[in-house]
Each structure stands twice: as structure tokens, then as C-alpha cells.
């Protein structure tokens, strides 16, 4: 019987700052169209003024670009 194959690691751990963006929900989606509400939910927001950290990918950037009036990208504080 052949030996079992070793599984490859598909996701390697990255540093917290590399490849991520922080997004803050700054305006209510009550009067926004349903599609905008779904984008807010898809980004993982549950409360107003909440900050979430997501991978910096074109799909996440596109979601943020779809609702620029509801969210903003938070710049990380400079160390020093």
C-alpha cells in the first residue's frame, strides 16, 4: 500500500499589518438601498462605528468602493 501523501499548507500565517486593511463603518445604512446593506453585512459589520480588519484584496476594495459614503478606511497609527 502506498504511503499517504503529505498535505500542503495553503494558508501561511502573515503578519497582522501585511496584506490587511482596517475599515470603519461610519454612517447608518437605514435609508440605503438593500444592496448597500448587504455589502455592509458582507464586510462583517454588526454595529455602527465598528472597525474590522480584512485582507487587502480587490474584492474587498470593490466592496468598500461600492459604499464609500457608509465606510472609511482607517489608517494604522504610526509607531515611533
Short mmCIF file of N, CA and C in Angstrom, two decimals:
data_model
loop_
_atom_site.label_atom_id
_atom_site.label_comp_id
_atom_site.label_asym_id
_atom_site.label_seq_id
_atom_site.Cartn_x
_atom_site.Cartn_y
_atom_site.Cartn_z
N UNK A 1 0.84 -1.17 0.00
CA UNK A 1 0.00 0.00 0.00
C UNK A 1 0.90 1.24 0.00
N UNK A 2 0.59 2.26 -0.86
CA UNK A 2 1.44 3.46 -0.92
C UNK A 2 1.28 4.31 0.34
N UNK A 3 2.34 5.05 0.65
CA UNK A 3 2.34 5.92 1.83
C UNK A 3 1.38 7.08 1.61
N UNK A 4 0.71 7.56 2.66
CA UNK A 4 -0.20 8.70 2.49
C UNK A 4 0.57 9.96 2.13
N UNK A 5 -0.05 10.75 1.27
CA UNK A 5 0.59 11.98 0.83
C UNK A 5 0.48 13.05 1.91
N UNK A 6 1.54 13.83 2.02
CA UNK A 6 1.53 14.93 2.98
C UNK A 6 0.70 16.08 2.42
N UNK A 7 -0.12 16.69 3.28
CA UNK A 7 -0.94 17.82 2.85
C UNK A 7 -0.11 19.09 2.84
N UNK A 8 -0.33 19.89 1.82
CA UNK A 8 0.38 21.16 1.73
C UNK A 8 -0.38 22.22 2.51
N UNK A 9 0.37 23.12 3.11
CA UNK A 9 -0.26 24.23 3.82
C UNK A 9 -0.66 25.27 2.79
N UNK A 10 -1.96 25.55 2.72
CA UNK A 10 -2.43 26.51 1.74
C UNK A 10 -2.42 27.93 2.28
N UNK A 11 -2.60 28.07 3.56
CA UNK A 11 -2.63 29.41 4.14
C UNK A 11 -1.51 29.54 5.16
N UNK A 12 -0.55 30.35 4.83
CA UNK A 12 0.54 30.59 5.76
C UNK A 12 0.20 31.80 6.61
N UNK A 13 0.70 31.80 7.84
CA UNK A 13 0.44 32.93 8.71
C UNK A 13 1.22 34.14 8.23
N UNK A 14 0.54 35.27 8.17
CA UNK A 14 1.17 36.52 7.77
C UNK A 14 1.16 37.46 8.96
N UNK A 15 1.99 38.47 8.90
CA UNK A 15 1.99 39.45 9.96
C UNK A 15 0.67 40.22 9.91
N UNK A 16 0.27 40.77 11.03
CA UNK A 16 -1.03 41.43 11.12
C UNK A 16 -1.14 42.64 10.19
N UNK A 17 -0.04 43.34 9.97
CA UNK A 17 -0.10 44.55 9.16
C UNK A 17 0.02 44.26 7.67
N UNK A 18 0.67 43.18 7.30
CA UNK A 18 0.91 42.91 5.88
C UNK A 18 -0.33 42.33 5.23
N UNK A 19 -0.80 43.02 4.19
CA UNK A 19 -1.91 42.48 3.40
C UNK A 19 -3.27 42.65 4.02
N UNK A 20 -3.43 43.53 5.00
CA UNK A 20 -4.74 43.75 5.60
C UNK A 20 -5.07 45.23 5.61
N UNK A 21 -6.37 45.53 5.64
CA UNK A 21 -6.82 46.90 5.80
C UNK A 21 -7.85 46.94 6.92
N UNK A 22 -7.93 48.07 7.58
CA UNK A 22 -8.94 48.27 8.62
C UNK A 22 -10.01 49.19 8.05
N UNK A 23 -11.26 48.76 8.21
CA UNK A 23 -12.39 49.50 7.67
C UNK A 23 -13.32 49.86 8.83
N UNK A 24 -13.80 51.10 8.85
CA UNK A 24 -14.71 51.55 9.89
C UNK A 24 -16.05 51.91 9.28
N UNK A 25 -17.13 51.43 9.92
CA UNK A 25 -18.48 51.75 9.50
C UNK A 25 -18.86 53.06 10.17
N UNK A 26 -19.06 54.13 9.38
CA UNK A 26 -19.24 55.46 9.96
C UNK A 26 -20.64 56.05 9.78
N UNK A 27 -21.45 55.49 8.90
CA UNK A 27 -22.78 56.05 8.68
C UNK A 27 -23.81 54.93 8.57
N UNK A 28 -24.97 55.15 9.15
CA UNK A 28 -26.02 54.15 9.17
C UNK A 28 -26.50 53.80 7.76
N UNK A 29 -26.90 52.55 7.62
CA UNK A 29 -27.39 52.05 6.33
C UNK A 29 -28.91 51.95 6.32
N UNK A 30 -29.58 52.62 7.25
CA UNK A 30 -31.04 52.51 7.34
C UNK A 30 -31.72 52.95 6.05
N UNK A 31 -31.37 54.11 5.53
CA UNK A 31 -32.02 54.61 4.32
C UNK A 31 -31.28 54.22 3.04
N UNK A 32 -30.28 53.39 3.15
CA UNK A 32 -29.50 52.97 1.99
C UNK A 32 -30.24 51.87 1.23
N UNK A 33 -29.94 51.70 -0.04
CA UNK A 33 -30.55 50.60 -0.81
C UNK A 33 -30.18 49.24 -0.22
N UNK A 34 -31.00 48.25 -0.50
CA UNK A 34 -30.79 46.92 0.06
C UNK A 34 -29.42 46.35 -0.33
N UNK A 35 -28.96 46.62 -1.55
CA UNK A 35 -27.65 46.13 -1.98
C UNK A 35 -26.54 46.70 -1.11
N UNK A 36 -26.68 47.96 -0.71
CA UNK A 36 -25.66 48.56 0.15
C UNK A 36 -25.66 47.92 1.53
N UNK A 37 -26.86 47.61 2.03
CA UNK A 37 -26.96 46.94 3.33
C UNK A 37 -26.30 45.56 3.28
N UNK A 38 -26.47 44.87 2.17
CA UNK A 38 -25.87 43.55 2.02
C UNK A 38 -24.34 43.64 1.95
N UNK A 39 -23.82 44.70 1.35
CA UNK A 39 -22.37 44.89 1.29
C UNK A 39 -21.83 45.14 2.69
N UNK A 40 -22.53 45.97 3.47
CA UNK A 40 -22.11 46.23 4.86
C UNK A 40 -22.08 44.93 5.65
N UNK A 41 -23.11 44.12 5.49
CA UNK A 41 -23.16 42.84 6.19
C UNK A 41 -22.06 41.90 5.69
N UNK A 42 -21.80 41.92 4.39
CA UNK A 42 -20.77 41.07 3.81
C UNK A 42 -19.37 41.42 4.29
N UNK A 43 -19.16 42.68 4.62
CA UNK A 43 -17.87 43.08 5.17
C UNK A 43 -17.71 42.66 6.63
N UNK A 44 -18.80 42.22 7.25
CA UNK A 44 -18.73 41.71 8.62
C UNK A 44 -19.10 42.70 9.70
N UNK A 45 -19.72 43.81 9.31
CA UNK A 45 -20.10 44.80 10.32
C UNK A 45 -21.38 44.39 11.01
N UNK A 46 -21.44 44.63 12.33
CA UNK A 46 -22.65 44.39 13.09
C UNK A 46 -23.10 45.63 13.85
N UNK A 47 -22.19 46.58 14.07
CA UNK A 47 -22.50 47.79 14.83
C UNK A 47 -21.90 49.01 14.14
N UNK A 48 -22.56 50.14 14.30
CA UNK A 48 -22.05 51.40 13.79
C UNK A 48 -20.77 51.77 14.54
N UNK A 49 -19.84 52.40 13.89
CA UNK A 49 -18.53 52.79 14.42
C UNK A 49 -17.64 51.59 14.75
N UNK A 50 -17.97 50.44 14.23
CA UNK A 50 -17.15 49.24 14.42
C UNK A 50 -16.01 49.25 13.41
N UNK A 51 -14.86 48.78 13.84
CA UNK A 51 -13.70 48.66 12.96
C UNK A 51 -13.42 47.18 12.74
N UNK A 52 -13.33 46.76 11.48
CA UNK A 52 -13.00 45.37 11.17
C UNK A 52 -11.73 45.35 10.33
N UNK A 53 -11.00 44.26 10.45
CA UNK A 53 -9.77 44.10 9.68
C UNK A 53 -10.00 42.99 8.66
N UNK A 54 -9.77 43.31 7.42
CA UNK A 54 -9.97 42.36 6.32
C UNK A 54 -8.72 42.30 5.46
N UNK A 55 -8.59 41.21 4.71
CA UNK A 55 -7.46 41.09 3.79
C UNK A 55 -7.60 42.15 2.71
N UNK A 56 -6.48 42.68 2.29
CA UNK A 56 -6.48 43.72 1.26
C UNK A 56 -6.49 43.05 -0.11
N UNK A 57 -7.69 42.74 -0.58
CA UNK A 57 -7.86 42.08 -1.88
C UNK A 57 -8.72 42.97 -2.77
N UNK A 58 -8.67 42.75 -4.08
CA UNK A 58 -9.51 43.54 -4.98
C UNK A 58 -11.01 43.41 -4.68
N UNK A 59 -11.44 42.26 -4.22
CA UNK A 59 -12.86 42.09 -3.93
C UNK A 59 -13.29 42.92 -2.72
N UNK A 60 -12.47 42.96 -1.69
CA UNK A 60 -12.77 43.79 -0.52
C UNK A 60 -12.71 45.26 -0.89
N UNK A 61 -11.70 45.65 -1.67
CA UNK A 61 -11.59 47.04 -2.12
C UNK A 61 -12.81 47.44 -2.95
N UNK A 62 -13.32 46.51 -3.76
CA UNK A 62 -14.51 46.79 -4.56
C UNK A 62 -15.75 46.96 -3.69
N UNK A 63 -15.85 46.18 -2.63
CA UNK A 63 -16.97 46.33 -1.71
C UNK A 63 -16.92 47.69 -1.02
N UNK A 64 -15.74 48.10 -0.61
CA UNK A 64 -15.58 49.40 0.03
C UNK A 64 -15.88 50.52 -0.97
N UNK A 65 -15.46 50.35 -2.21
CA UNK A 65 -15.71 51.36 -3.24
C UNK A 65 -17.20 51.49 -3.56
N UNK A 66 -17.97 50.43 -3.32
CA UNK A 66 -19.40 50.47 -3.59
C UNK A 66 -20.16 51.28 -2.55
N UNK A 67 -19.60 51.42 -1.36
CA UNK A 67 -20.29 52.14 -0.28
C UNK A 67 -19.36 53.15 0.40
N UNK A 68 -18.73 54.05 -0.37
CA UNK A 68 -17.78 54.98 0.26
C UNK A 68 -18.45 55.99 1.19
N UNK A 69 -19.76 56.18 1.04
CA UNK A 69 -20.49 57.11 1.90
C UNK A 69 -20.85 56.49 3.25
N UNK A 70 -20.66 55.17 3.39
CA UNK A 70 -21.00 54.49 4.64
C UNK A 70 -19.78 54.04 5.44
N UNK A 71 -18.66 53.83 4.79
CA UNK A 71 -17.47 53.32 5.47
C UNK A 71 -16.26 54.18 5.12
N UNK A 72 -15.21 54.02 5.91
CA UNK A 72 -13.93 54.65 5.57
C UNK A 72 -12.81 53.70 5.95
N UNK A 73 -11.70 53.84 5.27
CA UNK A 73 -10.54 53.02 5.56
C UNK A 73 -9.72 53.74 6.63
N UNK A 74 -9.43 53.02 7.72
CA UNK A 74 -8.71 53.59 8.85
C UNK A 74 -7.22 53.39 8.62
N UNK A 75 -6.47 54.45 8.72
CA UNK A 75 -5.01 54.37 8.58
C UNK A 75 -4.43 53.89 9.90
N UNK A 76 -3.50 52.94 9.86
CA UNK A 76 -2.88 52.47 11.10
C UNK A 76 -2.07 53.59 11.74
N UNK A 77 -2.06 53.61 13.06
CA UNK A 77 -1.32 54.64 13.79
C UNK A 77 0.18 54.45 13.58
N UNK A 78 0.89 55.54 13.37
CA UNK A 78 2.34 55.47 13.15
C UNK A 78 3.06 55.16 14.46
N UNK A 79 3.98 54.23 14.38
CA UNK A 79 4.76 53.86 15.58
C UNK A 79 5.96 54.78 15.68
N UNK A 80 6.30 55.15 16.87
CA UNK A 80 7.50 55.94 17.00
C UNK A 80 7.37 56.93 18.02
#
